[in-house]
mmCIF file of C-alpha atoms in Angstrom:
data_model
loop_
_atom_site.group_PDB
_atom_site.id
_atom_site.type_symbol
_atom_site.label_atom_id
_atom_site.label_comp_id
_atom_site.label_asym_id
_atom_site.label_seq_id
_atom_site.Cartn_x
_atom_site.Cartn_y
_atom_site.Cartn_z
ATOM 1 C CA MET A 1 1.436 -20.052 -6.656
ATOM 2 C CA GLN A 2 0.029 -23.554 -6.333
ATOM 3 C CA GLN A 3 -1.106 -23.448 -9.961
ATOM 4 C CA LEU A 4 2.424 -22.491 -11.034
ATOM 5 C CA ALA A 5 3.919 -25.353 -8.994
ATOM 6 C CA ASP A 6 1.374 -27.809 -10.525
ATOM 7 C CA VAL A 7 2.103 -26.713 -14.122
ATOM 8 C CA LYS A 8 5.864 -26.909 -13.370
ATOM 9 C CA THR A 9 5.450 -30.522 -12.173
ATOM 10 C CA ILE A 10 3.418 -31.375 -15.286
ATOM 11 C CA CYS A 11 6.111 -29.922 -17.489
ATOM 12 C CA GLU A 12 8.803 -31.946 -15.703
ATOM 13 C CA GLN A 13 6.724 -35.131 -16.073
ATOM 14 C CA GLU A 14 6.157 -34.414 -19.747
ATOM 15 C CA ALA A 15 9.895 -33.886 -20.323
ATOM 16 C CA ARG A 16 10.620 -37.198 -18.586
ATOM 17 C CA ILE A 17 7.954 -38.977 -20.683
ATOM 18 C CA LYS A 18 9.457 -37.463 -23.812
ATOM 19 C CA THR A 19 12.931 -38.766 -22.918
ATOM 20 C CA LEU A 20 11.484 -42.304 -22.856
ATOM 21 C CA GLU A 21 10.208 -41.972 -26.396
ATOM 22 C CA ALA A 22 12.883 -44.319 -27.863
ATOM 23 C CA GLN A 23 11.914 -47.086 -25.435
ATOM 24 C CA ARG A 24 8.224 -46.507 -26.147
ATOM 25 C CA ALA A 25 8.852 -46.912 -29.881
ATOM 26 C CA GLN A 26 10.217 -50.397 -29.210
ATOM 27 C CA LEU A 27 7.019 -51.539 -27.455
ATOM 28 C CA GLN A 28 4.958 -54.061 -29.472
ATOM 29 C CA ALA A 29 1.472 -55.273 -28.789
ATOM 30 C CA GLY A 30 1.503 -58.555 -26.858
ATOM 31 C CA GLN A 31 5.221 -58.323 -26.104
ATOM 32 C CA PRO A 32 6.442 -57.711 -22.578
ATOM 33 C CA CYS A 33 7.656 -54.206 -21.618
ATOM 34 C CA PRO A 34 11.415 -54.158 -20.924
ATOM 35 C CA LEU A 35 10.821 -51.946 -17.875
ATOM 36 C CA CYS A 36 7.795 -53.449 -16.138
ATOM 37 C CA GLY A 37 7.084 -56.717 -18.007
ATOM 38 C CA SER A 38 3.479 -55.858 -18.878
ATOM 39 C CA THR A 39 2.137 -57.136 -22.189
ATOM 40 C CA SER A 40 -0.569 -54.457 -22.255
ATOM 41 C CA HIS A 41 0.521 -51.002 -23.330
ATOM 42 C CA PRO A 42 -2.652 -48.824 -23.166
ATOM 43 C CA ALA A 43 -0.907 -45.466 -22.497
ATOM 44 C CA VAL A 44 1.388 -45.605 -25.528
ATOM 45 C CA GLU A 45 -1.085 -43.760 -27.752
ATOM 46 C CA ALA A 46 -1.731 -41.147 -25.088
ATOM 47 C CA TYR A 47 2.015 -40.577 -24.650
ATOM 48 C CA GLN A 48 2.495 -40.288 -28.413
ATOM 49 C CA ALA A 49 -0.211 -37.596 -28.549
ATOM 50 C CA LEU A 50 1.591 -35.688 -25.787
ATOM 51 C CA GLU A 51 2.523 -32.091 -26.722
ATOM 52 C CA PRO A 52 4.881 -30.684 -24.062
ATOM 53 C CA GLY A 53 4.855 -27.207 -25.706
ATOM 54 C CA VAL A 54 1.318 -26.491 -24.550
ATOM 55 C CA ASN A 55 2.032 -26.844 -20.860
ATOM 56 C CA GLN A 56 5.435 -25.221 -21.314
ATOM 57 C CA ALA A 57 3.769 -22.099 -22.792
ATOM 58 C CA ARG A 58 1.269 -22.110 -19.882
ATOM 59 C CA LEU A 59 4.194 -22.339 -17.458
ATOM 60 C CA LEU A 60 5.928 -19.371 -19.034
ATOM 61 C CA THR A 61 2.695 -17.363 -18.887
ATOM 62 C CA LEU A 62 2.223 -18.192 -15.224
ATOM 63 C CA GLU A 63 5.803 -17.325 -14.353
ATOM 64 C CA LYS A 64 5.457 -13.945 -16.083
ATOM 65 C CA GLU A 65 2.187 -13.312 -14.167
ATOM 66 C CA VAL A 66 3.821 -14.234 -10.858
ATOM 67 C CA LYS A 67 6.741 -11.898 -11.631
ATOM 68 C CA LYS A 68 4.345 -9.072 -12.596
ATOM 69 C CA LEU A 69 2.321 -9.515 -9.434
ATOM 70 C CA GLY A 70 5.523 -9.482 -7.363
ATOM 71 C CA GLU A 71 6.571 -6.203 -8.972
ATOM 72 C CA GLU A 72 3.059 -4.713 -8.394
ATOM 73 C CA GLY A 73 3.248 -5.848 -4.798
ATOM 74 C CA ALA A 74 6.623 -4.129 -4.397
ATOM 75 C CA THR A 75 5.237 -0.939 -5.946
ATOM 76 C CA LEU A 76 2.253 -1.016 -3.631
ATOM 77 C CA ARG A 77 4.449 -1.633 -0.608
ATOM 78 C CA GLY A 78 6.489 1.487 -1.645
ATOM 79 C CA GLN A 79 3.294 3.520 -1.978
ATOM 80 C CA LEU A 80 2.069 2.243 1.347
ATOM 81 C CA ASP A 81 5.336 3.298 2.991
ATOM 82 C CA ALA A 82 5.129 6.743 1.394
ATOM 83 C CA LEU A 83 1.504 7.188 2.380
ATOM 84 C CA THR A 84 2.251 6.049 5.919
ATOM 85 C CA LYS A 85 5.051 8.633 6.208
ATOM 86 C CA GLN A 86 2.809 11.344 4.713
ATOM 87 C CA LEU A 87 0.015 10.351 7.140
ATOM 88 C CA GLN A 88 2.373 10.701 10.051
ATOM 89 C CA ARG A 89 3.524 14.117 8.893
ATOM 90 C CA ASP A 90 -0.077 15.263 8.350
ATOM 91 C CA GLU A 91 -1.134 13.902 11.796
ATOM 92 C CA ASN A 92 1.762 15.779 13.400
ATOM 93 C CA GLU A 93 0.783 18.956 11.533
ATOM 94 C CA ALA A 94 -2.897 18.504 12.541
ATOM 95 C CA GLN A 95 -1.882 18.073 16.220
ATOM 96 C CA ARG A 96 0.323 21.133 15.997
ATOM 97 C CA LEU A 97 -2.458 23.211 14.423
ATOM 98 C CA ALA A 98 -5.041 21.939 16.889
ATOM 99 C CA TYR A 99 -2.749 22.919 19.766
ATOM 100 C CA ALA A 100 -2.102 26.315 18.245
ATOM 101 C CA LEU A 101 -5.845 26.788 17.760
ATOM 102 C CA ARG A 102 -6.524 25.900 21.413
ATOM 103 C CA CYS A 103 -3.845 28.346 22.558
ATOM 104 C CA SER A 104 -5.167 31.073 20.249
ATOM 105 C CA SER A 105 -8.634 30.412 21.544
ATOM 106 C CA ASP A 106 -7.433 30.739 25.151
ATOM 107 C CA LYS A 107 -5.695 34.008 24.208
ATOM 108 C CA MET A 108 -8.817 35.300 22.425
ATOM 109 C CA SER A 109 -10.973 34.443 25.453
ATOM 110 C CA LYS A 110 -8.622 36.304 27.777
ATOM 111 C CA HIS A 111 -8.596 39.229 25.324
ATOM 112 C CA LEU A 112 -12.397 39.364 25.196
ATOM 113 C CA LEU A 113 -12.631 39.027 28.966
ATOM 114 C CA ASN A 114 -10.324 41.998 29.200
ATOM 115 C CA ASN A 115 -13.030 44.016 27.291
ATOM 116 C CA GLY A 116 -11.018 44.007 24.063
ATOM 117 C CA LYS A 117 -8.069 45.821 25.591
ATOM 118 C CA PRO A 118 -4.685 44.447 24.589
ATOM 119 C CA SER A 119 -3.069 42.404 27.303
ATOM 120 C CA ARG A 120 0.519 42.784 28.323
ATOM 121 C CA PRO A 121 3.041 40.414 26.636
ATOM 122 C CA ALA A 122 3.689 38.894 30.100
ATOM 123 C CA SER A 123 0.100 37.620 30.097
ATOM 124 C CA ILE A 124 0.613 35.514 26.943
ATOM 125 C CA SER A 125 0.042 31.932 27.884
ATOM 126 C CA PRO A 126 3.116 29.704 27.677
ATOM 127 C CA CYS A 127 1.611 27.591 24.951
ATOM 128 C CA SER A 128 0.763 30.603 22.808
ATOM 129 C CA HIS A 129 4.273 31.943 23.230
ATOM 130 C CA ARG A 130 5.886 28.597 22.349
ATOM 131 C CA THR A 131 3.578 27.801 19.488
ATOM 132 C CA ILE A 132 3.309 31.171 17.827
ATOM 133 C CA PHE A 133 6.193 33.444 18.764
ATOM 134 C CA ASN A 134 8.950 30.860 18.949
ATOM 135 C CA ARG A 135 8.148 29.866 15.350
ATOM 136 C CA GLY A 136 8.600 33.476 14.286
ATOM 137 C CA TRP A 137 4.941 34.099 13.513
ATOM 138 C CA MET A 138 3.333 37.491 14.008
ATOM 139 C CA HIS A 139 0.561 37.094 16.555
ATOM 140 C CA LYS A 140 -2.476 38.859 15.112
ATOM 141 C CA MET A 141 -5.798 38.122 16.770
ATOM 142 C CA SER A 142 -9.086 39.108 15.140
ATOM 143 C CA THR A 143 -11.906 40.236 17.352
ATOM 144 C CA ASN A 144 -14.372 39.438 14.556
ATOM 145 C CA ALA A 145 -15.513 35.880 15.411
ATOM 146 C CA SER A 146 -16.634 35.173 11.835
ATOM 147 C CA CYS A 147 -13.081 35.569 10.561
ATOM 148 C CA GLY A 148 -11.678 32.829 12.801
ATOM 149 C CA TYR A 149 -8.339 32.972 14.533
ATOM 150 C CA SER A 150 -5.269 33.686 12.509
ATOM 151 C CA ALA A 151 -1.569 33.943 12.912
ATOM 152 C CA ASN A 152 0.531 35.379 10.036
ATOM 153 C CA GLY A 153 -2.442 34.997 7.707
ATOM 154 C CA MET A 154 -3.002 31.284 8.441
ATOM 155 C CA ASN A 155 -6.623 30.575 9.156
ATOM 156 C CA TYR A 156 -6.707 27.618 11.552
ATOM 157 C CA LYS A 157 -10.459 27.174 11.267
ATOM 158 C CA GLY A 158 -10.172 26.758 7.515
ATOM 159 C CA ARG A 159 -6.947 24.756 7.472
ATOM 160 C CA LEU A 160 -7.671 22.113 10.108
ATOM 161 C CA PRO A 161 -10.737 20.665 8.299
ATOM 162 C CA ARG A 162 -8.646 20.418 5.084
ATOM 163 C CA ILE A 163 -5.923 18.581 6.923
ATOM 164 C CA ILE A 164 -8.480 16.225 8.553
ATOM 165 C CA SER A 165 -10.004 15.622 5.150
ATOM 166 C CA LYS A 166 -6.520 14.899 3.648
ATOM 167 C CA LEU A 167 -5.797 12.496 6.512
ATOM 168 C CA SER A 168 -9.050 10.712 5.796
ATOM 169 C CA SER A 169 -8.140 10.446 2.108
ATOM 170 C CA ILE A 170 -4.688 9.074 2.897
ATOM 171 C CA ASN A 171 -6.187 6.620 5.424
ATOM 172 C CA SER A 172 -8.544 5.343 2.712
ATOM 173 C CA LYS A 173 -5.627 4.924 0.263
ATOM 174 C CA LEU A 174 -3.689 3.013 3.011
ATOM 175 C CA ASN A 175 -6.633 0.741 3.602
ATOM 176 C CA ASN A 176 -7.040 0.073 -0.121
ATOM 177 C CA ALA A 177 -3.273 -0.620 -0.503
ATOM 178 C CA SER A 178 -3.295 -2.969 2.529
ATOM 179 C CA SER A 179 -6.268 -4.967 1.254
ATOM 180 C CA SER A 180 -4.635 -5.241 -2.254
ATOM 181 C CA SER A 181 -1.322 -6.669 -0.938
#
């Protein structure tokens, strides 16, 4: 931004110098300047060599670059907002799944302590009932420990690590987007 401001100032100065060209053309060596009275005019040749178009082109390039960076920043802010919302949804889902897994684990432990005999529906823990039955899921517990706990075909042991991995990926994207802005 400072570079843009500097080039803009240079362009304004060049435009002002260019408007004084008629007065500069009247300057003669050894004659006093009508503006300052000096008889020495060392900068006349430098002013005559002045090419305002060079800095003007540079100014236009910098303005386009600043505009492009502003648009990229807006895009990144939009992506950051979307990723933040997705992260929140995924964190909520991970918490819900972790809670359901804990409740299912409690139920499985009670089932195994009951020597594998089905327990009465009244013995379902409140959290299992809220988490699994209130959501309309069929409560199917596997006694095979290698299969993991499942409800309606959803394997919590397999799904939770994927969600945690997805959260980690989104968090990395958020960090990258934040450091780019």
